[in-house]
PDB file of C-alpha atoms in Angstrom:
ATOM      1  CA  MET A   1     -11.752  -3.292 -11.772  1.00  0.00           C
ATOM      2  CA  THR A   2      -9.504  -1.159  -8.273  1.00  0.00           C
ATOM      3  CA  THR A   3      -7.855   2.271  -9.201  1.00  0.00           C
ATOM      4  CA  PHE A   4      -5.864   3.908  -6.218  1.00  0.00           C
ATOM      5  CA  PHE A   5      -4.891   7.441  -6.409  1.00  0.00           C
ATOM      6  CA  GLY A   6      -2.016   7.785  -4.398  1.00  0.00           C
ATOM      7  CA  GLY A   7      -1.319  10.610  -1.995  1.00  0.00           C
ATOM      8  CA  ALA A   8       0.489  13.925  -1.467  1.00  0.00           C
ATOM      9  CA  LYS A   9       2.098  14.501   2.075  1.00  0.00           C
ATOM     10  CA  THR A  10      -0.749  15.339   4.358  1.00  0.00           C
ATOM     11  CA  PHE A  11      -3.460  13.985   1.890  1.00  0.00           C
ATOM     12  CA  PRO A  12      -4.440  10.482   2.323  1.00  0.00           C
ATOM     13  CA  ALA A  13      -4.360   8.402  -0.763  1.00  0.00           C
ATOM     14  CA  LYS A  14      -7.688   7.531  -2.189  1.00  0.00           C
ATOM     15  CA  LEU A  15      -9.646   3.679  -3.590  1.00  0.00           C
ATOM     16  CA  PHE A  16     -11.873   3.756  -5.904  1.00  0.00           C
ATOM     17  CA  LEU A  17     -14.227   0.405  -6.804  1.00  0.00           C
ATOM     18  CA  GLY A  18     -15.781  -0.222  -9.978  1.00  0.00           C
ATOM     19  CA  ASP A  19     -18.774  -1.547 -10.792  1.00  0.00           C
ATOM     20  CA  PRO A  20     -19.979  -3.807 -13.413  1.00  0.00           C
ATOM     21  CA  SER A  21     -21.221  -1.015 -14.899  1.00  0.00           C
ATOM     22  CA  GLY A  22     -18.267   1.268 -15.710  1.00  0.00           C
ATOM     23  CA  LYS A  23     -18.817   3.243 -12.217  1.00  0.00           C
ATOM     24  CA  PHE A  24     -16.709   3.869  -9.840  1.00  0.00           C
ATOM     25  CA  LYS A  25     -17.643   4.392  -6.111  1.00  0.00           C
ATOM     26  CA  GLU A  26     -14.870   5.812  -3.259  1.00  0.00           C
ATOM     27  CA  SER A  27     -14.214   2.632  -0.817  1.00  0.00           C
ATOM     28  CA  PRO A  28     -12.763   4.592   2.072  1.00  0.00           C
ATOM     29  CA  GLN A  29      -9.863   3.090   3.647  1.00  0.00           C
ATOM     30  CA  GLU A  30      -8.311   3.561   7.419  1.00  0.00           C
ATOM     31  CA  ALA A  31      -4.890   2.642   6.828  1.00  0.00           C
ATOM     32  CA  PHE A  32      -4.307   4.955   4.221  1.00  0.00           C
ATOM     33  CA  LEU A  33      -5.848   7.936   6.664  1.00  0.00           C
ATOM     34  CA  ALA A  34      -3.209   7.010   9.285  1.00  0.00           C
ATOM     35  CA  ASP A  35      -0.229   6.730   6.505  1.00  0.00           C
ATOM     36  CA  ALA A  36      -1.464  10.365   5.205  1.00  0.00           C
ATOM     37  CA  LEU A  37       2.406  11.984   5.820  1.00  0.00           C
ATOM     38  CA  SER A  38       3.999   9.477   3.769  1.00  0.00           C
ATOM     39  CA  GLU A  39       3.921  11.011   0.531  1.00  0.00           C
ATOM     40  CA  ASP A  40       2.991   8.285  -2.177  1.00  0.00           C
ATOM     41  CA  THR A  41       5.625   7.852  -5.024  1.00  0.00           C
ATOM     42  CA  ASP A  42       4.462   4.516  -7.318  1.00  0.00           C
ATOM     43  CA  ALA A  43       2.011   1.575  -6.629  1.00  0.00           C
ATOM     44  CA  VAL A  44       1.205  -1.678  -7.665  1.00  0.00           C
ATOM     45  CA  PHE A  45      -1.642  -4.572  -7.281  1.00  0.00           C
ATOM     46  CA  PHE A  46      -0.665  -7.748  -6.622  1.00  0.00           C
ATOM     47  CA  ASP A  47      -1.289 -11.307  -4.411  1.00  0.00           C
ATOM     48  CA  ALA A  48       1.397 -10.794  -1.383  1.00  0.00           C
ATOM     49  CA  ASP A  49      -0.295 -13.654   0.172  1.00  0.00           C
ATOM     50  CA  GLY A  50      -1.022 -16.089  -2.111  1.00  0.00           C
ATOM     51  CA  ASP A  51      -4.714 -16.013  -0.768  1.00  0.00           C
ATOM     52  CA  GLY A  52      -6.488 -14.905  -4.124  1.00  0.00           C
ATOM     53  CA  ASP A  53      -6.984 -11.227  -4.213  1.00  0.00           C
ATOM     54  CA  LEU A  54      -4.830  -8.881  -5.009  1.00  0.00           C
ATOM     55  CA  ASP A  55      -3.094  -6.228  -2.544  1.00  0.00           C
ATOM     56  CA  LEU A  56      -1.472  -3.196  -2.563  1.00  0.00           C
ATOM     57  CA  PHE A  57       2.069  -2.410  -2.296  1.00  0.00           C
ATOM     58  CA  VAL A  58       3.398   1.429  -2.260  1.00  0.00           C
ATOM     59  CA  THR A  59       6.294   3.298  -1.735  1.00  0.00           C
ATOM     60  CA  SER A  60       7.071   6.731  -1.003  1.00  0.00           C
ATOM     61  CA  GLY A  61       9.361   9.238  -1.201  1.00  0.00           C
ATOM     62  CA  GLY A  62       9.636  13.357  -1.172  1.00  0.00           C
ATOM     63  CA  ASN A  63      11.995  15.566   0.178  1.00  0.00           C
ATOM     64  CA  GLU A  64       9.785  17.062   2.907  1.00  0.00           C
ATOM     65  CA  SER A  65      10.631  14.660   5.769  1.00  0.00           C
ATOM     66  CA  GLY A  66      14.276  13.859   6.977  1.00  0.00           C
ATOM     67  CA  PHE A  67      16.359  11.065   6.092  1.00  0.00           C
ATOM     68  CA  GLY A  68      15.366   8.008   8.132  1.00  0.00           C
ATOM     69  CA  SER A  69      11.827   9.606   9.009  1.00  0.00           C
ATOM     70  CA  PRO A  70       9.092   6.589   9.137  1.00  0.00           C
ATOM     71  CA  ASP A  71       7.046   8.696   6.735  1.00  0.00           C
ATOM     72  CA  LEU A  72       9.516   7.604   4.320  1.00  0.00           C
ATOM     73  CA  ALA A  73       9.101   3.926   4.767  1.00  0.00           C
ATOM     74  CA  ASP A  74       6.949   2.042   1.535  1.00  0.00           C
ATOM     75  CA  ARG A  75       4.246  -0.151   2.880  1.00  0.00           C
ATOM     76  CA  LEU A  76       2.093  -3.354   2.282  1.00  0.00           C
ATOM     77  CA  TYR A  77      -1.532  -3.887   2.126  1.00  0.00           C
ATOM     78  CA  LEU A  78      -3.312  -6.427   2.394  1.00  0.00           C
ATOM     79  CA  ASN A  79      -6.998  -7.018   1.313  1.00  0.00           C
ATOM     80  CA  ASP A  80      -9.479  -9.110   3.549  1.00  0.00           C
ATOM     81  CA  GLY A  81     -10.799 -10.002   0.368  1.00  0.00           C
ATOM     82  CA  LYS A  82     -14.013  -7.392   0.763  1.00  0.00           C
ATOM     83  CA  GLY A  83     -12.028  -4.510  -0.748  1.00  0.00           C
ATOM     84  CA  ASN A  84     -10.747  -3.652   3.187  1.00  0.00           C
ATOM     85  CA  PHE A  85      -7.158  -2.872   2.896  1.00  0.00           C
ATOM     86  CA  ASN A  86      -4.971  -3.580   5.863  1.00  0.00           C
ATOM     87  CA  LYS A  87      -1.165  -2.619   6.131  1.00  0.00           C
ATOM     88  CA  LYS A  88       1.037  -5.218   7.123  1.00  0.00           C
ATOM     89  CA  LYS A  89       3.440  -4.802  10.010  1.00  0.00           C
ATOM     90  CA  CYS A  90       6.792  -5.269   8.526  1.00  0.00           C
ATOM     91  CA  THR A  91       9.549  -6.468  11.669  1.00  0.00           C
ATOM     92  CA  ARG A  92      11.563  -8.714   9.422  1.00  0.00           C
ATOM     93  CA  THR A  93      13.622  -9.135   6.678  1.00  0.00           C
ATOM     94  CA  PHE A  94      13.423  -6.362   4.211  1.00  0.00           C
ATOM     95  CA  TYR A  95      14.724  -7.063   0.625  1.00  0.00           C
ATOM     96  CA  ARG A  96      16.796  -4.792  -1.308  1.00  0.00           C
ATOM     97  CA  PHE A  97      15.408  -3.648  -5.397  1.00  0.00           C
ATOM     98  CA  GLN A  98      16.697  -1.246  -7.415  1.00  0.00           C
ATOM     99  CA  GLN A  99      16.581   1.261  -4.178  1.00  0.00           C
ATOM    100  CA  GLN A 100      13.499  -0.104  -2.703  1.00  0.00           C
ATOM    101  CA  GLN A 101      13.071  -2.074   0.274  1.00  0.00           C
ATOM    102  CA  TYR A 102      10.458  -5.096  -0.191  1.00  0.00           C
ATOM    103  CA  CYS A 103       8.914  -6.529   3.221  1.00  0.00           C
ATOM    104  CA  GLN A 104       8.888 -10.099   3.648  1.00  0.00           C
ATOM    105  CA  THR A 105       5.979 -11.749   4.071  1.00  0.00           C
ATOM    106  CA  ASP A 106       4.479 -15.964   4.965  1.00  0.00           C
ATOM    107  CA  ARG A 107       1.865 -16.660   2.934  1.00  0.00           C
ATOM    108  CA  HIS A 108       1.042 -19.213   5.284  1.00  0.00           C
ATOM    109  CA  GLN A 109       0.057 -16.342   8.500  1.00  0.00           C
TER     110      GLN A 109
END
């Protein structure tokens, strides 16, 4: 089992990996440190790239950053299959659904 705790502004999110005995160990993620200025408001694990492992989509919010600030951008982190999450650069199409933007990802890349 994997557990994600979103971070408040200036506090990076935390990821904990569970073992078969039910114990959890923190799994440091450089990508979360790099996005510590974002305030995490929600998150969901799902297989974004179709490779069989769970990736992570995190939404951002808060009132400490100005309108249009990059700190408010939602983020998609792709799992490399070993529990390391890397931020997917979203430079193409965004879909809007219930006030959230979702990055299009090509499952064949």
